[in-house]
Short mmCIF file of C-alpha atoms and ligand atoms in Angstrom, two decimals:
data_model
loop_
_atom_site.label_atom_id
_atom_site.label_comp_id
_atom_site.label_asym_id
_atom_site.label_seq_id
_atom_site.Cartn_x
_atom_site.Cartn_y
_atom_site.Cartn_z
CA MET A 1 3.87 -10.02 -246.07
CA ASN A 2 7.44 -10.47 -246.49
CA GLU A 3 10.14 -9.52 -243.72
CA SER A 4 11.20 -6.27 -244.77
CA SER A 5 7.34 -5.14 -244.54
CA ALA A 6 6.60 -6.74 -241.88
CA LYS A 7 5.70 -4.84 -238.54
CA HIS A 8 8.90 -4.82 -235.38
CA ILE A 9 8.20 -5.63 -232.54
CA LEU A 10 10.68 -5.01 -229.73
CA VAL A 11 10.01 -7.61 -226.60
CA ALA A 12 12.37 -6.55 -223.71
CA GLY A 13 12.50 -9.81 -221.02
CA GLY A 14 11.39 -11.79 -224.75
CA THR A 15 13.77 -14.92 -222.73
CA GLY A 16 11.16 -15.39 -220.00
CA LEU A 17 8.29 -17.51 -220.29
CA VAL A 18 5.57 -14.91 -220.95
CA GLY A 19 8.07 -13.76 -224.12
CA SER A 20 8.83 -16.92 -224.92
CA ARG A 21 5.64 -17.40 -226.18
CA LEU A 22 4.84 -13.94 -226.85
CA CYS A 23 7.52 -14.23 -229.69
CA GLN A 24 6.24 -17.72 -230.91
CA GLU A 25 2.65 -15.99 -231.16
CA LEU A 26 4.51 -12.85 -232.65
CA LEU A 27 6.30 -14.57 -235.63
CA ASN A 28 3.10 -16.34 -236.53
CA SER A 29 1.33 -14.03 -236.49
CA GLY A 30 3.48 -12.25 -238.99
CA TYR A 31 5.04 -9.91 -236.92
CA ARG A 32 9.40 -8.89 -237.65
CA VAL A 33 10.63 -9.59 -234.05
CA SER A 34 13.46 -8.89 -231.60
CA ILE A 35 13.46 -9.22 -228.12
CA LEU A 36 16.22 -7.09 -226.18
CA SER A 37 17.67 -9.15 -223.95
CA ARG A 38 21.77 -9.33 -220.84
CA ARG A 39 22.25 -11.18 -223.52
CA GLU A 40 23.34 -12.03 -227.16
CA GLY A 41 23.07 -14.27 -229.95
CA VAL A 42 19.76 -16.34 -230.53
CA SER A 43 17.23 -17.55 -228.56
CA LYS A 44 16.01 -20.94 -228.44
CA GLU A 45 13.10 -20.03 -230.89
CA GLY A 46 15.84 -17.90 -232.95
CA ILE A 47 15.36 -14.67 -232.76
CA PRO A 48 17.89 -12.51 -232.80
CA LEU A 49 18.56 -10.88 -229.17
CA LEU A 50 20.06 -7.40 -228.99
CA SER A 51 21.54 -5.15 -226.57
CA TRP A 52 20.47 -2.54 -224.22
CA ASN A 53 23.37 -1.09 -225.04
CA ALA A 54 22.00 -1.07 -228.88
CA LEU A 55 18.24 0.47 -228.25
CA ASP A 56 18.83 3.61 -230.00
CA GLN A 57 19.91 2.42 -232.99
CA ILE A 58 16.71 0.15 -232.73
CA ILE A 59 14.26 1.93 -231.89
CA PRO A 60 13.70 3.63 -235.39
CA SER A 61 13.17 0.89 -236.90
CA VAL A 62 10.55 -0.33 -233.73
CA TYR A 63 6.55 -0.50 -234.23
CA ALA A 64 6.26 -1.91 -230.80
CA VAL A 65 8.15 -2.76 -227.64
CA ILE A 66 6.10 -4.99 -225.27
CA ASN A 67 8.32 -4.50 -222.13
CA LEU A 68 9.02 -7.66 -219.79
CA ALA A 69 11.79 -7.01 -217.74
CA GLY A 70 12.71 -7.55 -214.71
CA GLU A 71 14.35 -10.15 -212.08
CA GLY A 72 12.28 -12.73 -211.17
CA ILE A 73 9.87 -11.96 -208.01
CA ALA A 74 10.24 -15.59 -206.13
CA ASP A 75 13.44 -16.74 -207.40
CA LYS A 76 15.40 -16.39 -204.10
CA ARG A 77 14.10 -15.13 -200.67
CA TRP A 78 13.76 -10.92 -200.26
CA SER A 79 17.20 -9.92 -199.02
CA SER A 80 17.42 -5.80 -198.68
CA GLN A 81 19.99 -6.64 -202.18
CA ARG A 82 17.42 -8.74 -203.56
CA LYS A 83 14.39 -6.50 -202.86
CA ALA A 84 17.04 -3.07 -205.03
CA ALA A 85 17.59 -5.44 -207.64
CA ILE A 86 13.46 -6.59 -207.98
CA ARG A 87 12.28 -2.66 -207.93
CA SER A 88 16.17 -1.88 -210.17
CA SER A 89 15.17 -4.15 -212.69
CA ARG A 90 11.81 -2.61 -213.43
CA THR A 91 12.46 0.67 -213.36
CA GLU A 92 15.30 1.53 -215.02
CA THR A 93 15.10 -1.38 -217.56
CA THR A 94 11.10 0.29 -218.42
CA SER A 95 12.67 4.36 -217.35
CA ARG A 96 16.55 3.42 -220.28
CA LEU A 97 13.63 2.33 -222.52
CA VAL A 98 11.11 6.10 -221.94
CA ASP A 99 15.09 7.41 -222.20
CA ALA A 100 15.34 6.08 -225.74
CA TYR A 101 11.75 6.69 -227.02
CA ARG A 102 12.10 10.49 -226.67
CA ARG A 103 16.21 11.15 -227.64
CA CYS A 104 14.46 9.06 -231.25
CA SER A 105 12.22 11.95 -232.22
CA ASP A 106 11.30 11.23 -235.70
CA ARG A 107 10.39 7.74 -235.69
CA ARG A 108 9.46 6.80 -232.33
CA PRO A 109 7.27 4.39 -232.20
CA GLY A 110 4.26 4.94 -231.88
CA ILE A 111 3.34 1.74 -228.63
CA LEU A 112 4.50 0.80 -225.65
CA ILE A 113 3.15 -2.37 -223.38
CA ASN A 114 4.37 -2.58 -220.46
CA ALA A 115 4.25 -5.06 -218.11
CA SER A 116 2.94 -4.44 -214.49
CA ALA A 117 1.05 -6.81 -211.56
CA ILE A 118 -2.10 -7.15 -210.39
CA GLY A 119 0.47 -6.63 -207.25
CA ILE A 120 0.03 -3.00 -207.57
CA TYR A 121 -3.35 -3.58 -205.61
CA GLY A 122 -2.27 -5.27 -202.30
CA SER A 123 -3.88 -7.68 -200.53
CA HIS A 124 -7.60 -8.19 -199.88
CA ASP A 125 -9.96 -10.31 -198.12
CA GLY A 126 -13.15 -10.37 -199.85
CA THR A 127 -13.72 -7.42 -201.60
CA PRO A 128 -13.68 -7.09 -205.80
CA ILE A 129 -10.89 -5.42 -207.43
CA ASP A 130 -10.92 -3.69 -210.35
CA GLU A 131 -8.89 -0.85 -212.77
CA ASN A 132 -10.23 1.98 -210.57
CA SER A 133 -9.29 0.52 -207.15
CA GLY A 134 -7.04 1.96 -205.59
CA VAL A 135 -3.30 0.95 -204.98
CA GLY A 136 -2.13 -0.97 -201.65
CA LEU A 137 0.73 -1.81 -199.59
CA GLY A 138 4.01 -3.38 -199.31
CA PHE A 139 6.59 -4.00 -201.24
CA LEU A 140 5.28 -5.90 -203.92
CA SER A 141 2.60 -2.95 -204.84
CA GLU A 142 5.40 -0.02 -204.50
CA VAL A 143 7.60 -1.37 -207.01
CA CYS A 144 4.44 -1.74 -209.44
CA GLN A 145 4.11 1.78 -208.56
CA ASP A 146 7.92 2.45 -209.42
CA TRP A 147 7.52 0.57 -212.21
CA GLU A 148 3.83 1.91 -214.46
CA ALA A 149 5.24 5.48 -212.53
CA ALA A 150 8.76 4.99 -215.39
CA ALA A 151 6.47 4.51 -217.85
CA ASP A 152 4.03 7.55 -217.52
CA PRO A 153 6.48 10.19 -219.41
CA VAL A 154 6.46 8.41 -222.55
CA SER A 155 2.49 9.04 -223.00
CA THR A 156 3.49 13.20 -222.76
CA LEU A 157 5.91 12.06 -225.98
CA GLY A 158 2.13 11.39 -227.77
CA VAL A 159 2.96 7.27 -228.02
CA ARG A 160 0.38 5.20 -226.63
CA LEU A 161 1.04 3.30 -223.37
CA VAL A 162 -0.88 0.04 -222.07
CA LYS A 163 0.73 -1.04 -218.38
CA VAL A 164 -1.00 -4.15 -217.89
CA ARG A 165 -1.35 -5.84 -215.00
CA ILE A 166 -0.52 -8.90 -214.95
CA GLY A 167 -1.71 -11.78 -212.83
CA ILE A 168 -0.86 -15.20 -211.22
CA VAL A 169 -0.08 -16.40 -214.91
CA LEU A 170 -0.70 -20.40 -215.66
CA ALA A 171 1.53 -22.36 -217.94
CA ARG A 172 2.45 -26.25 -218.35
CA SER A 173 6.64 -25.11 -217.81
CA GLY A 174 6.92 -22.51 -215.61
CA GLY A 175 5.31 -19.79 -212.85
CA ALA A 176 2.89 -20.83 -210.66
CA LEU A 177 1.30 -24.30 -211.65
CA PRO A 178 4.09 -26.87 -211.90
CA LYS A 179 5.39 -25.35 -208.30
CA MET A 180 1.17 -26.43 -207.12
CA SER A 181 1.15 -29.35 -208.43
CA LEU A 182 4.54 -30.78 -207.24
CA PRO A 183 2.92 -31.22 -203.99
CA ILE A 184 -0.46 -32.05 -204.79
CA ARG A 185 1.20 -35.06 -207.41
CA PHE A 186 2.60 -36.28 -203.88
CA PHE A 187 -0.21 -36.88 -201.73
CA GLN A 188 1.05 -33.50 -200.10
CA GLY A 189 -1.20 -31.23 -201.25
CA ALA A 190 -2.97 -28.60 -198.57
CA LYS A 191 -4.38 -25.15 -198.50
CA LEU A 192 -2.17 -22.05 -197.57
CA GLY A 193 -2.94 -21.02 -194.75
CA ASN A 194 -6.95 -20.54 -194.55
CA GLY A 195 -6.67 -20.83 -198.11
CA GLN A 196 -10.13 -17.90 -198.47
CA GLN A 197 -6.97 -15.53 -199.89
CA GLY A 198 -8.21 -14.26 -202.96
CA PHE A 199 -6.24 -16.20 -206.55
CA SER A 200 -6.44 -13.67 -209.21
CA TRP A 201 -5.08 -16.41 -211.69
CA ILE A 202 -4.66 -16.25 -216.30
CA HIS A 203 -4.01 -18.72 -218.94
CA LEU A 204 -0.70 -17.69 -220.59
CA ASP A 205 -2.39 -18.50 -223.82
CA ASP A 206 -4.43 -15.87 -222.65
CA LEU A 207 -1.97 -13.39 -221.50
CA VAL A 208 -0.20 -13.34 -225.04
CA SER A 209 -3.12 -13.21 -226.53
CA ILE A 210 -3.96 -9.61 -224.59
CA LEU A 211 -0.81 -8.24 -225.18
CA ILE A 212 -0.89 -8.93 -229.45
CA HIS A 213 -4.39 -7.24 -228.63
CA CYS A 214 -2.24 -4.27 -227.34
CA ILE A 215 -0.39 -3.59 -229.78
CA GLU A 216 -3.52 -4.17 -232.49
CA ASN A 217 -6.19 -2.14 -231.00
CA ASP A 218 -5.60 1.84 -229.63
CA GLN A 219 -8.72 1.67 -227.36
CA TYR A 220 -5.94 -0.81 -225.55
CA GLN A 221 -4.68 2.20 -223.23
CA GLY A 222 -3.55 2.40 -220.19
CA VAL A 223 -3.93 0.70 -217.29
CA LEU A 224 -5.80 -2.88 -218.04
CA ASN A 225 -5.71 -6.09 -215.66
CA ALA A 226 -5.35 -9.08 -217.28
CA THR A 227 -6.58 -11.25 -215.46
CA SER A 228 -9.50 -14.30 -215.61
CA PRO A 229 -12.68 -12.78 -215.11
CA PHE A 230 -13.00 -15.62 -212.38
CA PRO A 231 -10.32 -14.98 -209.65
CA THR A 232 -10.77 -18.01 -206.99
CA THR A 233 -9.96 -18.75 -203.32
CA ASN A 234 -6.55 -20.82 -202.87
CA GLU A 235 -8.85 -23.56 -201.40
CA THR A 236 -10.89 -24.27 -204.19
CA PHE A 237 -8.40 -23.62 -206.59
CA THR A 238 -5.58 -26.46 -204.90
CA ARG A 239 -9.27 -28.41 -204.82
CA LEU A 240 -9.57 -28.16 -208.27
CA LEU A 241 -6.76 -29.29 -209.26
CA GLY A 242 -6.42 -31.98 -207.09
CA LYS A 243 -9.37 -33.22 -208.41
CA GLN A 244 -7.35 -32.33 -211.92
CA LEU A 245 -4.24 -34.69 -210.79
CA ARG A 246 -6.99 -37.66 -208.76
CA ARG A 247 -4.95 -36.73 -205.97
CA PRO A 248 -6.62 -36.51 -201.94
CA ILE A 249 -5.94 -32.51 -200.02
CA LEU A 250 -4.98 -32.97 -197.03
CA PRO A 251 -6.79 -31.07 -193.72
CA VAL A 252 -4.01 -29.17 -192.91
CA PRO A 253 -4.78 -26.96 -190.00
CA ALA A 254 -4.48 -22.98 -191.69
CA PHE A 255 -1.90 -22.58 -188.75
CA VAL A 256 0.88 -25.11 -189.59
CA THR A 257 1.29 -23.91 -193.91
CA ARG A 258 1.18 -20.83 -192.38
CA SER A 259 4.27 -21.14 -189.89
CA VAL A 260 5.68 -23.53 -192.54
CA LEU A 261 5.64 -20.53 -195.12
CA ASN A 262 6.88 -18.27 -192.96
CA LEU A 263 9.31 -20.08 -191.52
CA LEU A 264 10.73 -20.60 -195.53
CA MET A 265 9.62 -18.26 -197.23
CA GLY A 266 10.12 -14.53 -194.31
CA GLU A 267 8.29 -11.82 -195.58
CA MET A 268 7.41 -13.96 -199.61
CA ALA A 269 5.40 -16.10 -197.76
CA ASP A 270 2.41 -13.19 -196.80
CA ALA A 271 2.51 -11.46 -200.30
CA MET A 272 2.50 -14.13 -202.73
CA LEU A 273 1.09 -17.23 -201.08
CA LEU A 274 -1.32 -16.14 -197.22
CA LYS A 275 -2.54 -13.16 -199.02
CA GLY A 276 -4.01 -11.87 -202.28
CA ALA A 277 -6.80 -10.64 -204.04
CA PHE A 278 -9.62 -10.87 -206.30
CA VAL A 279 -8.72 -9.32 -208.74
CA TYR A 280 -11.21 -8.89 -212.43
CA PRO A 281 -10.83 -7.70 -215.91
CA LYS A 282 -13.62 -4.74 -216.21
CA ILE A 283 -11.57 -3.46 -218.97
CA LEU A 284 -10.77 -6.19 -220.81
CA GLN A 285 -14.58 -7.38 -220.84
CA ASN A 286 -15.94 -3.53 -221.13
CA LEU A 287 -13.67 -3.86 -224.52
CA GLY A 288 -15.16 -7.43 -225.44
CA PHE A 289 -11.95 -9.92 -225.27
CA ARG A 290 -12.80 -12.74 -225.22
CA PHE A 291 -10.76 -15.42 -222.78
CA LYS A 292 -10.12 -18.57 -224.29
CA PHE A 293 -9.50 -20.44 -220.51
CA ALA A 294 -11.50 -18.17 -218.60
CA ARG A 295 -13.04 -20.79 -215.38
CA PRO A 296 -10.31 -22.45 -214.16
CA GLU A 297 -11.20 -26.03 -214.97
CA ALA A 298 -10.63 -25.12 -218.28
CA ALA A 299 -7.19 -23.74 -218.05
CA MET A 300 -6.06 -26.87 -215.99
CA LYS A 301 -7.54 -29.23 -218.43
CA ASP A 302 -5.51 -27.55 -220.70
CA LEU A 303 -2.68 -27.43 -219.27
CA LEU A 304 -2.93 -30.51 -216.49
CA GLY A 305 -5.05 -33.25 -218.69
N1 NAP B 401 4.65 -15.11 -214.01
C1 NAP B 401 4.04 -14.11 -213.99
O1 NAP B 401 3.04 -14.70 -212.98
C2 NAP B 401 3.82 -12.79 -213.78
C3 NAP B 401 2.43 -12.16 -212.72
C4 NAP B 401 2.78 -10.82 -213.34
C5 NAP B 401 3.51 -10.37 -213.51
N2 NAP B 401 4.50 -10.80 -214.51
C6 NAP B 401 5.84 -9.76 -214.84
O2 NAP B 401 5.21 -10.34 -216.47
C7 NAP B 401 7.35 -10.12 -216.19
C8 NAP B 401 6.93 -11.36 -217.43
O3 NAP B 401 7.65 -12.54 -216.48
P1 NAP B 401 7.51 -13.94 -217.03
O4 NAP B 401 7.13 -14.61 -216.27
O5 NAP B 401 7.94 -13.82 -218.11
O6 NAP B 401 9.39 -13.53 -215.96
P2 NAP B 401 11.01 -14.23 -216.21
O7 NAP B 401 10.21 -15.08 -217.22
O8 NAP B 401 11.66 -13.65 -214.96
O9 NAP B 401 11.42 -13.43 -217.66
C9 NAP B 401 12.24 -12.08 -217.17
C10 NAP B 401 13.07 -11.94 -217.90
O10 NAP B 401 14.14 -10.49 -218.00
C11 NAP B 401 15.32 -10.50 -218.03
N3 NAP B 401 15.62 -9.87 -216.76
C12 NAP B 401 15.98 -10.71 -215.50
N4 NAP B 401 16.27 -9.86 -214.81
C13 NAP B 401 16.82 -8.43 -216.02
C14 NAP B 401 17.72 -7.35 -215.08
N5 NAP B 401 18.03 -6.98 -214.10
N6 NAP B 401 17.80 -6.85 -215.99
C15 NAP B 401 17.17 -6.39 -217.71
N7 NAP B 401 16.61 -7.73 -217.94
C16 NAP B 401 16.02 -8.55 -216.92
C17 NAP B 401 15.34 -11.39 -218.37
O11 NAP B 401 15.86 -12.15 -219.69
P3 NAP B 401 17.19 -11.52 -220.29
O12 NAP B 401 17.99 -12.89 -219.06
O13 NAP B 401 17.27 -11.86 -221.51
O14 NAP B 401 17.56 -10.26 -220.02
C18 NAP B 401 13.88 -12.88 -218.13
O15 NAP B 401 13.90 -13.58 -219.21
C19 NAP B 401 8.14 -10.02 -215.35
O16 NAP B 401 8.14 -8.48 -214.96
C20 NAP B 401 7.32 -10.52 -214.11
O17 NAP B 401 7.22 -9.66 -212.97
C21 NAP B 401 4.87 -12.01 -214.11
#
């Protein structure tokens, strides 16, 4: 396929952890790729970075948009200003995309793949969660609900909308895994709180493959959970990490890690580390999606081995 006949995919927020890997894989699969970014120029991979202000000019040439844009959830402590930025960087960017689809009546893209997160379900003790489960409580759940609601109106334009509720992404560099591995490497690893909270994760390669399936397969529509079929507890995941890194895990009492994390992170500690949910990718499994890294041991071996 030459450059001019290749389908053009626009990745909003394509400079981040997920986006940079996704863009590389899209190029490898023969797509033409552009990134919508707050910066202009070219990405590290040589992909054009286009301005959000140029959206109306770009959109008629685009086959599908994958929207990953948003301020990092765990980058800074959640002040009220930070929370507003986390929310608006998702809802406003998504609304801008939907408005651009609306204005482009004759050659609008047929597909919008919008990121969301499993945080929408809130925290649940042992109950298995799938796409039929209700939404939960708390800041992250509210942000995800608003984010998905901002994308919904695109469906009324006849656009196929996929809302991908992403689990904790495991990657070699960036994201949760290096942060979780660091104390373990320094012989300071311990489960967080009582360790029984759900840890619903996905290997970056599987997530990228899911996002590409969303472009290529019309059956991918509406909400789907992008998590491995084997969510685990924080305690089990930590123990497996210790085994992979050949380090002991310390028997620290629950109240110690809980108090330290609450002190250091405030509200984020409960929302992101001390509570969780066991989220299952029921729709992906019904669609026959094959995970390359279904088990946590396989993902760790690939990423840390
Ligand atoms: N990583 C995970 O474990 C995980 C889990 C669940 C859900 N998700 C969601 O999946 C998406 C992609 O995740 P990621 O880990 O790749 O995120 P990331 O590395 O933080 O990248 C997000 C991108 O969004 C853009 N962005 C940041 N602030 C923005 C703002 N105020 N306005 C417009 N764009 C902004 C940035 O691109 P520019 O600087 O180029 O503009 C950045 O590269 C995120 O929305 C995230 O919430 C991620």
